[in-house]
């Protein structure tokens, strides 16, 4: 099972990801602050980051870039309530592995996490 970072500007949303994925045996670390999540990756083994695109100070795309600089092998799933083709393309170009649309579908999230970690 994986060590997963969940970053969302809404703590309840990050905790929802945590509850869903911990039932599958993953260890999930929820964050609402971009800097805290980036610092966590610098000093901890993280297999997968689940990032909301709309955050407080940075965009999820900017956080994706920072995480990839610090941990090039980290797997990433982007979450958004505002899906656009441009954003999806940009995220995939920068190294995101998957893209999920909010509201989060429990089964879809579990499937995508399993797929991304299996292909790591």
mmCIF file of C-alpha atoms in Angstrom, residues 59 76 98 101 120:
data_model
loop_
_atom_site.group_PDB
_atom_site.id
_atom_site.type_symbol
_atom_site.label_atom_id
_atom_site.label_comp_id
_atom_site.label_asym_id
_atom_site.label_seq_id
_atom_site.Cartn_x
_atom_site.Cartn_y
_atom_site.Cartn_z
ATOM 1 C CA UNK A 59 -2.345 26.469 -8.095
ATOM 2 C CA UNK A 76 0.319 12.543 -9.024
ATOM 3 C CA UNK A 98 -4.286 10.992 -13.709
ATOM 4 C CA UNK A 101 -13.269 15.562 -11.531
ATOM 5 C CA UNK A 120 4.743 3.022 -10.500
#
